[in-house]
Amino acid sequence: MKICNWLVSLLLVGALMSCSSETQVDLLSLSLDNYKPVDEFVDAYEAISKQEGLQSGRDYDLEKTVRVLNALELAQVRSESFDEFLDYMARQDYTGVAPDVLEAKRKLFPVLEYTYRLREQDEQLSDAWMLMRGAARGGETLVRNTSASTLLRAALGDMFAVLGIVNGEDAERSTNEAFAQYEKDKKLKSQLRDDLQKLRASYRQYLEDYTPIYKKYMQEYDALCIEKDKAYLALYAGRTEEALSHTQSILQKYPDNPEAMLLHAMALIIQSKGFKVQGSRFKVQDSRLMVNDSAISHQTSDIFPDSVNPDSSLFPLPSDIFRDSVIPQQLSIVNYQLSIINYQLSIASQTLARYATRYPSRTAPALVLEGLLQQQLGNEQAAMSRFHQASVEYPRQAAQLTDMLDSYNRRNYLTRTPEGQYLRRLYASTMEGYGLFSPNLLKAKYYADQGKMDQSREEIYNHFFRRGNQGIYDELLSDMQFCEEHLYGAFKGLLLESSYIDVSIEPESEWLFWDSDDVMRVRINNRSDLDLENVRVFLCIHYTDMYKDEYDVIKVPHTANIIAKHTTADLDTVTLRYPGKTYKDITRIRAIAMTDDRICWVDDVNYKQSHALSFLRGGQRDASALQAQAREEYLRTYSLEPQKLRRTIQEGITILPPEEDPTADRSWWDTFLSWFSSPDNDLKLELPRVLAMTDPVFSLHPLDSDDAITPEDNYLSGTTIHLRFPYVPAYGDHLPLYIYTESATFLADILYRGKDSQVLSVTIL
């Protein structure tokens, strides 16, 4: 018995040694040793092999390294075929990518080529590329009919699979899941299973070699991102000194980091806003003191250099300059501060010049900052020239700039908190040219400050037109909010009566029995007396579980040639694609409409009513002091202040007489005829059209009460607003008409006496 056991053990050991030897041979056959790519693989292999960084081992660019890491992982998931993936790899720019990353990626080529050959050898493996896509997803099941769009959404929604692989066991598990599922789906012959076993072992070895390298650079990049995030948050919170400290820290380690260079220059420019140059004179803001700059030029020459070495990326912080020194007696406090401002702007200028030299294909955001810098120096024409140039460059550089967002898309956790969403919007605004980085909106602000409202509105329109041409719609809400915050008067001029345009959506009916829960029919109701031409609509949908100011933006595919006055246009359907949400999850709907001559909010009736009540309760006024101030200026411009508007309402309300005089006695014949044709005795009012500029909402009785009656007809015609309430008042009734506006909320006390009705009073609530 012992001898038998010994023989069995010996046979098992021999078999295992044989398998191990066979596996080792197989793995060697799929290694880079003596590897020569076949024709289909030559271009991609040479592109990743013939890079200076790979041979010389020079310092790598972390941003480029991470971009290539993520781009190649994502490309493997989203490519439909070997050819598409190989073409993508051949077109990549690998300059500056860390050498060990390129070396690790080269090891994938023998594995891919072996898979490619298997596909050619046996028809049963004709879709072997699907296996490689599944392996890149860390074992996710990829059946034959899985669509590329589904894969892409999955890849963007989750961390890349390799991030979850921390050791050999994880690599083996992830690989085995993908291969096991593929074999199960294909029901392969034993011979093909042996080929896949060889491929499985080789791919596992590739992952074990590649994962530590991937994790090393991603950990370094995460540390960099934390520092950049701190700089963004500090800068936009007004803590410029703190922001400069963070950007300085980044530039010490990564002298050519593009974001850090832009943030550093931006912080210096913002910090210098305590002083502003006007012509040849410095003006201390919030002070009457005026100092001629020529008086301090000779005094600062010994303290600050005339220029900064453009090859140096390390600049001292302004506060560090005099931290341990005594202010020279000959310099006044003001001159000392002005000297610091000169130095700050000089450093900012040098930083932007270095950025433009280092990144000539991504100069648009730097041009915007140069424009802001020139404004600080009082050179308005030079500033406008920079803004004009940036307006031209943003569309041309759109692909290059937005490609940088790949790394931010990988940081999908940013979408899970308001702070993270805020950070991503700040970065996107820099790269896409909206918000503070919109050259058009900055020009619009300049013109508005000059009182040139027509030019300001033209630039606002140009901004939205440019953004549309760039094909970027996701941040339209930020654009609208920026205009409301900083360009209220000019922006209002583009949408003076937009409250008389409504949007509505409802589920599209399928057959006769049920509605679709993800296909929505969109309609626009034009209650104004203006025809709207070339109307493009972007739906902004707020779902359950979203943060308060978060919306999903969907472009309505159909563009309406014309929406005539007093008509409702059907804009066809849109499909809801927000993960896990359907019509029943919608809590709020807004829309942005763009025509040939205006950009405006288009809201549904429910939103307009809740918005009106928020003004009465003070919520909107408290939301932004800057916006409240701009609103007050707008109201003054159009004589819409509360007291003036109260008198306008008092004098301008007309109560139209009913068809039937409520004081007249009705004969039996009139009563008989009323069974067949009842007269129209509904309450009808006319109010001055100027009210339409304040986004009015009307109701009998308080809007938030159970007794509230809202008008069934509410439209513009000529100089008046026409209202019809589905309510027949009795003679002598006191009708409380509530008028909710951006100016104030008014209560009109109407004594109803048919054609002799009168407005007793109008009070401000």
Short mmCIF file of C-alpha atoms in Angstrom, two decimals, residues 217-559:
data_model
loop_
_atom_site.label_atom_id
_atom_site.label_comp_id
_atom_site.label_asym_id
_atom_site.label_seq_id
_atom_site.Cartn_x
_atom_site.Cartn_y
_atom_site.Cartn_z
CA TYR A 217 1.63 56.53 -10.76
CA MET A 218 -2.02 56.72 -9.79
CA GLN A 219 -1.07 57.14 -6.14
CA GLU A 220 1.35 59.90 -7.09
CA TYR A 221 -1.34 61.50 -9.23
CA ASP A 222 -3.91 61.28 -6.44
CA ALA A 223 -1.51 63.17 -4.15
CA LEU A 224 -1.11 65.82 -6.85
CA CYS A 225 -4.89 66.05 -7.26
CA ILE A 226 -5.35 66.64 -3.54
CA GLU A 227 -2.94 69.57 -3.72
CA LYS A 228 -4.67 70.97 -6.81
CA ASP A 229 -8.08 70.58 -5.19
CA LYS A 230 -6.90 72.54 -2.18
CA ALA A 231 -5.62 75.28 -4.48
CA TYR A 232 -8.93 75.47 -6.36
CA LEU A 233 -11.02 75.61 -3.20
CA ALA A 234 -8.78 78.17 -1.54
CA LEU A 235 -8.67 80.37 -4.63
CA TYR A 236 -12.42 80.44 -5.21
CA ALA A 237 -13.03 80.98 -1.50
CA GLY A 238 -10.90 84.12 -1.61
CA ARG A 239 -7.93 82.68 0.29
CA THR A 240 -5.35 83.63 -2.33
CA GLU A 241 -2.32 83.34 -0.05
CA GLU A 242 -3.28 79.76 0.77
CA ALA A 243 -3.89 79.00 -2.91
CA LEU A 244 -0.45 80.36 -3.81
CA SER A 245 1.12 78.14 -1.17
CA HIS A 246 -0.48 75.05 -2.75
CA THR A 247 0.43 75.99 -6.33
CA GLN A 248 3.98 76.76 -5.19
CA SER A 249 4.19 73.30 -3.66
CA ILE A 250 3.03 71.71 -6.92
CA LEU A 251 5.42 73.72 -9.09
CA GLN A 252 8.38 72.82 -6.93
CA LYS A 253 7.83 69.15 -7.79
CA TYR A 254 6.21 69.51 -11.22
CA PRO A 255 7.53 72.77 -12.77
CA ASP A 256 5.48 72.39 -15.96
CA ASN A 257 2.16 71.31 -14.49
CA PRO A 258 -0.39 73.23 -16.60
CA GLU A 259 -3.13 73.58 -14.00
CA ALA A 260 -0.73 74.73 -11.31
CA MET A 261 0.72 77.37 -13.64
CA LEU A 262 -2.72 78.74 -14.49
CA LEU A 263 -3.87 78.66 -10.88
CA HIS A 264 -0.68 80.35 -9.70
CA ALA A 265 -1.08 83.20 -12.20
CA MET A 266 -4.79 83.50 -11.45
CA ALA A 267 -4.18 83.73 -7.70
CA LEU A 268 -1.61 86.49 -8.19
CA ILE A 269 -3.98 88.45 -10.43
CA ILE A 270 -6.88 88.10 -8.00
CA GLN A 271 -4.69 89.03 -5.06
CA SER A 272 -3.64 92.21 -6.85
CA LYS A 273 -7.25 93.38 -7.19
CA GLY A 274 -6.90 95.35 -3.97
CA PHE A 275 -5.15 97.86 -6.21
CA LYS A 276 -6.16 98.84 -9.70
CA VAL A 277 -4.27 100.84 -12.27
CA GLN A 278 -6.19 103.53 -14.13
CA GLY A 279 -4.25 105.00 -17.01
CA SER A 280 -0.88 106.03 -15.57
CA ARG A 281 -2.08 106.08 -11.99
CA PHE A 282 -2.62 103.44 -9.33
CA LYS A 283 -5.88 103.58 -7.49
CA VAL A 284 -6.27 101.97 -4.09
CA GLN A 285 -9.77 100.47 -4.20
CA ASP A 286 -12.14 101.70 -1.51
CA SER A 287 -9.86 104.65 -0.85
CA ARG A 288 -9.48 108.20 -2.16
CA LEU A 289 -5.70 107.99 -2.18
CA MET A 290 -4.19 108.34 -5.67
CA VAL A 291 -0.47 107.68 -6.22
CA ASN A 292 1.47 108.31 -9.43
CA ASP A 293 3.35 105.19 -10.43
CA SER A 294 6.39 107.14 -11.63
CA ALA A 295 6.99 108.24 -8.05
CA ILE A 296 7.65 104.70 -6.93
CA SER A 297 9.41 103.25 -9.95
CA HIS A 298 12.90 104.26 -8.81
CA GLN A 299 12.20 103.13 -5.26
CA THR A 300 11.20 99.59 -6.21
CA SER A 301 14.01 98.87 -8.66
CA ASP A 302 16.39 97.83 -5.89
CA ILE A 303 13.81 95.55 -4.27
CA PHE A 304 12.16 93.76 -7.19
CA PRO A 305 13.85 92.41 -10.33
CA ASP A 306 12.88 93.95 -13.67
CA SER A 307 12.11 90.49 -14.97
CA VAL A 308 11.94 86.94 -13.77
CA ASN A 309 13.93 84.17 -15.37
CA PRO A 310 11.36 82.46 -17.65
CA ASP A 311 13.17 79.15 -17.18
CA SER A 312 12.49 79.21 -13.46
CA SER A 313 9.22 77.78 -12.24
CA LEU A 314 9.73 78.63 -8.58
CA PHE A 315 8.59 82.07 -7.52
CA PRO A 316 8.58 83.38 -3.95
CA LEU A 317 5.22 84.25 -2.49
CA PRO A 318 4.60 88.00 -2.14
CA SER A 319 4.30 87.66 1.62
CA ASP A 320 7.70 85.97 1.81
CA ILE A 321 9.56 88.93 0.35
CA PHE A 322 9.39 91.20 3.38
CA ARG A 323 8.54 88.62 6.03
CA ASP A 324 11.86 89.08 7.84
CA SER A 325 12.78 92.56 6.61
CA VAL A 326 12.01 96.06 7.69
CA ILE A 327 10.08 98.33 5.34
CA PRO A 328 12.47 100.99 4.03
CA GLN A 329 11.81 104.37 5.59
CA GLN A 330 11.61 106.13 2.23
CA LEU A 331 8.67 103.96 1.17
CA SER A 332 5.23 104.74 2.45
CA ILE A 333 2.94 101.87 3.36
CA VAL A 334 0.94 102.46 0.19
CA ASN A 335 4.03 102.56 -2.04
CA TYR A 336 5.25 99.38 -0.39
CA GLN A 337 1.96 97.67 -1.13
CA LEU A 338 1.98 98.94 -4.70
CA SER A 339 5.46 97.52 -5.14
CA ILE A 340 4.19 94.12 -4.10
CA ILE A 341 1.34 94.42 -6.60
CA ASN A 342 3.85 95.26 -9.35
CA TYR A 343 5.84 92.20 -8.41
CA GLN A 344 2.76 89.95 -8.31
CA LEU A 345 1.62 91.00 -11.77
CA SER A 346 5.15 90.59 -13.10
CA ILE A 347 5.31 87.01 -11.79
CA ALA A 348 1.82 86.28 -13.17
CA SER A 349 2.87 87.59 -16.58
CA GLN A 350 6.03 85.48 -16.61
CA THR A 351 4.09 82.38 -15.54
CA LEU A 352 1.55 82.81 -18.35
CA ALA A 353 4.36 83.36 -20.85
CA ARG A 354 5.96 80.10 -19.74
CA TYR A 355 2.63 78.31 -20.01
CA ALA A 356 2.08 79.58 -23.56
CA THR A 357 5.57 78.45 -24.57
CA ARG A 358 5.15 75.04 -22.96
CA TYR A 359 1.57 74.42 -24.17
CA PRO A 360 1.09 76.30 -27.46
CA SER A 361 -1.95 74.21 -28.41
CA ARG A 362 -3.77 75.01 -25.15
CA THR A 363 -3.32 78.76 -24.83
CA ALA A 364 -6.98 79.81 -24.58
CA PRO A 365 -7.23 79.87 -20.74
CA ALA A 366 -3.87 81.65 -20.50
CA LEU A 367 -5.11 84.32 -22.91
CA VAL A 368 -8.13 84.90 -20.66
CA LEU A 369 -5.86 85.39 -17.64
CA GLU A 370 -3.61 87.70 -19.65
CA GLY A 371 -6.70 89.75 -20.43
CA LEU A 372 -7.57 89.98 -16.74
CA LEU A 373 -4.00 90.98 -15.98
CA GLN A 374 -4.12 93.74 -18.59
CA GLN A 375 -7.36 94.98 -17.06
CA GLN A 376 -5.59 95.22 -13.72
CA LEU A 377 -2.92 97.32 -15.40
CA GLY A 378 -5.59 99.60 -16.85
CA ASN A 379 -4.87 98.51 -20.43
CA GLU A 380 -8.46 97.89 -21.47
CA GLN A 381 -7.74 97.69 -25.19
CA ALA A 382 -4.96 95.15 -24.65
CA ALA A 383 -7.32 93.18 -22.39
CA MET A 384 -10.05 93.14 -25.01
CA SER A 385 -7.52 92.01 -27.61
CA ARG A 386 -6.61 89.01 -25.42
CA PHE A 387 -10.29 88.19 -24.91
CA HIS A 388 -10.94 88.42 -28.67
CA GLN A 389 -8.07 86.01 -29.33
CA ALA A 390 -9.24 83.59 -26.64
CA SER A 391 -12.72 83.56 -28.23
CA VAL A 392 -11.11 82.38 -31.45
CA GLU A 393 -8.83 79.85 -29.78
CA TYR A 394 -11.33 78.04 -27.55
CA PRO A 395 -13.30 76.39 -30.40
CA ARG A 396 -10.08 75.54 -32.24
CA GLN A 397 -8.51 74.03 -29.14
CA ALA A 398 -11.70 72.41 -27.84
CA ALA A 399 -10.64 68.82 -28.54
CA GLN A 400 -7.20 69.31 -27.00
CA LEU A 401 -8.54 71.11 -23.94
CA THR A 402 -11.40 68.74 -23.20
CA ASP A 403 -9.14 65.72 -23.69
CA MET A 404 -7.52 66.78 -20.43
CA LEU A 405 -10.81 65.97 -18.73
CA ASP A 406 -10.11 62.26 -19.04
CA SER A 407 -8.31 62.22 -15.72
CA TYR A 408 -11.17 64.11 -14.08
CA ASN A 409 -13.69 61.64 -15.49
CA ARG A 410 -11.65 58.87 -13.90
CA ARG A 411 -12.12 60.64 -10.56
CA ASN A 412 -15.77 59.68 -10.61
CA TYR A 413 -16.03 60.19 -6.85
CA LEU A 414 -16.11 63.95 -7.53
CA THR A 415 -19.72 63.62 -8.67
CA ARG A 416 -20.84 62.18 -5.34
CA THR A 417 -20.57 65.37 -3.28
CA PRO A 418 -21.44 69.03 -3.92
CA GLU A 419 -17.82 69.94 -3.21
CA GLY A 420 -16.57 67.43 -5.77
CA GLN A 421 -19.01 68.67 -8.40
CA TYR A 422 -17.91 72.22 -7.65
CA LEU A 423 -14.26 71.28 -8.17
CA ARG A 424 -14.95 69.62 -11.47
CA ARG A 425 -16.93 72.65 -12.69
CA LEU A 426 -14.04 74.94 -11.79
CA TYR A 427 -11.64 72.80 -13.78
CA ALA A 428 -14.03 72.40 -16.70
CA SER A 429 -14.63 76.16 -16.86
CA THR A 430 -10.90 76.67 -17.34
CA MET A 431 -10.64 74.09 -20.11
CA GLU A 432 -13.94 74.81 -21.89
CA GLY A 433 -14.14 78.59 -21.56
CA TYR A 434 -17.21 79.28 -19.49
CA GLY A 435 -17.89 81.16 -16.26
CA LEU A 436 -14.94 83.26 -15.19
CA PHE A 437 -12.91 81.84 -18.09
CA SER A 438 -15.38 82.86 -20.77
CA PRO A 439 -13.74 85.59 -22.88
CA ASN A 440 -17.14 86.57 -24.25
CA LEU A 441 -18.72 86.97 -20.82
CA LEU A 442 -15.73 88.98 -19.63
CA LYS A 443 -16.17 91.27 -22.63
CA ALA A 444 -19.88 91.45 -21.84
CA LYS A 445 -19.03 92.52 -18.29
CA TYR A 446 -16.70 95.22 -19.61
CA TYR A 447 -19.38 96.60 -21.95
CA ALA A 448 -22.04 96.44 -19.22
CA ASP A 449 -19.79 98.42 -16.87
CA GLN A 450 -19.46 100.99 -19.65
CA GLY A 451 -23.24 101.17 -19.99
CA LYS A 452 -23.10 99.62 -23.49
CA MET A 453 -25.88 97.12 -22.99
CA ASP A 454 -26.39 96.26 -26.66
CA GLN A 455 -22.73 95.24 -27.04
CA SER A 456 -22.91 93.38 -23.73
CA ARG A 457 -25.94 91.37 -24.85
CA GLU A 458 -24.23 90.61 -28.16
CA GLU A 459 -21.24 89.12 -26.33
CA ILE A 460 -23.52 87.04 -24.10
CA TYR A 461 -25.16 85.66 -27.20
CA ASN A 462 -21.74 85.05 -28.81
CA HIS A 463 -20.71 83.07 -25.75
CA PHE A 464 -23.63 80.66 -26.02
CA PHE A 465 -23.19 80.40 -29.78
CA ARG A 466 -19.50 79.52 -29.33
CA ARG A 467 -20.27 76.95 -26.65
CA GLY A 468 -22.85 75.35 -28.92
CA ASN A 469 -20.31 75.13 -31.75
CA GLN A 470 -17.89 73.42 -29.37
CA GLY A 471 -20.60 70.80 -28.82
CA ILE A 472 -20.50 71.24 -25.04
CA TYR A 473 -23.84 71.46 -23.26
CA ASP A 474 -23.34 69.93 -19.82
CA GLU A 475 -22.39 73.21 -18.15
CA LEU A 476 -25.03 75.48 -19.68
CA LEU A 477 -26.51 75.86 -16.22
CA SER A 478 -23.26 77.34 -14.96
CA ASP A 479 -23.30 79.75 -17.89
CA MET A 480 -26.81 80.88 -17.05
CA GLN A 481 -26.00 81.23 -13.36
CA PHE A 482 -22.88 83.27 -14.13
CA CYS A 483 -24.92 85.64 -16.29
CA GLU A 484 -27.55 86.03 -13.58
CA GLU A 485 -24.86 86.65 -10.97
CA HIS A 486 -22.57 89.04 -12.84
CA LEU A 487 -24.50 90.32 -15.87
CA TYR A 488 -28.03 90.55 -14.56
CA GLY A 489 -29.07 93.74 -16.36
CA ALA A 490 -27.62 92.84 -19.76
CA PHE A 491 -28.75 89.23 -19.47
CA LYS A 492 -32.29 90.24 -18.59
CA GLY A 493 -32.38 92.20 -21.82
CA LEU A 494 -32.15 88.91 -23.72
CA LEU A 495 -35.14 87.41 -21.93
CA LEU A 496 -37.32 90.32 -20.83
CA GLU A 497 -40.58 88.39 -21.23
CA SER A 498 -39.33 84.82 -21.06
CA SER A 499 -41.84 84.00 -18.33
CA TYR A 500 -44.44 83.87 -21.13
CA ILE A 501 -42.80 80.83 -22.68
CA ASP A 502 -43.46 77.47 -21.00
CA VAL A 503 -41.95 74.01 -21.35
CA SER A 504 -43.73 70.76 -20.58
CA ILE A 505 -42.80 67.11 -20.88
CA GLU A 506 -44.85 63.98 -20.49
CA PRO A 507 -44.24 60.28 -21.14
CA GLU A 508 -44.65 59.24 -24.74
CA SER A 509 -47.65 57.00 -25.25
CA GLU A 510 -47.03 53.50 -26.56
CA TRP A 511 -50.03 52.00 -28.30
CA LEU A 512 -53.20 52.72 -26.38
CA PHE A 513 -52.57 51.18 -23.01
CA TRP A 514 -49.40 52.44 -21.38
CA ASP A 515 -46.77 55.19 -21.41
CA SER A 516 -43.04 54.86 -21.83
CA ASP A 517 -41.18 55.73 -18.64
CA ASP A 518 -37.96 56.94 -20.31
CA VAL A 519 -39.14 58.56 -23.58
CA MET A 520 -40.51 62.06 -23.06
CA ARG A 521 -42.46 64.27 -25.44
CA VAL A 522 -41.38 67.91 -25.23
CA ARG A 523 -43.66 70.87 -25.94
CA ILE A 524 -43.10 74.63 -25.90
CA ASN A 525 -46.04 76.95 -25.28
CA ASN A 526 -45.46 80.47 -26.61
CA ARG A 527 -47.83 82.78 -24.70
CA SER A 528 -46.05 85.90 -25.92
CA ASP A 529 -47.06 87.85 -29.03
CA LEU A 530 -43.66 87.36 -30.67
CA ASP A 531 -42.76 84.62 -33.14
CA LEU A 532 -39.74 82.60 -32.01
CA GLU A 533 -37.41 81.56 -34.83
CA ASN A 534 -34.80 78.79 -35.00
CA VAL A 535 -35.53 77.52 -31.49
CA ARG A 536 -33.08 75.10 -29.85
CA VAL A 537 -34.03 73.71 -26.44
CA PHE A 538 -31.92 72.12 -23.72
CA LEU A 539 -33.82 70.32 -20.97
CA CYS A 540 -32.48 70.60 -17.42
CA ILE A 541 -33.96 67.77 -15.36
CA HIS A 542 -33.61 67.36 -11.62
CA TYR A 543 -34.15 63.81 -10.32
CA THR A 544 -34.62 62.35 -6.88
CA ASP A 545 -31.38 61.89 -4.91
CA MET A 546 -29.71 64.76 -6.79
CA TYR A 547 -28.20 67.69 -4.95
CA LYS A 548 -30.20 70.90 -4.87
CA ASP A 549 -28.53 72.65 -7.82
CA GLU A 550 -27.69 69.53 -9.83
CA TYR A 551 -29.39 68.92 -13.19
CA ASP A 552 -29.03 66.51 -16.08
CA VAL A 553 -28.83 68.52 -19.31
CA ILE A 554 -30.30 66.97 -22.48
CA LYS A 555 -30.33 68.64 -25.88
CA VAL A 556 -33.69 68.24 -27.61
CA PRO A 557 -32.76 66.83 -31.05
CA HIS A 558 -35.43 68.71 -32.99
CA THR A 559 -34.91 72.41 -33.75
#
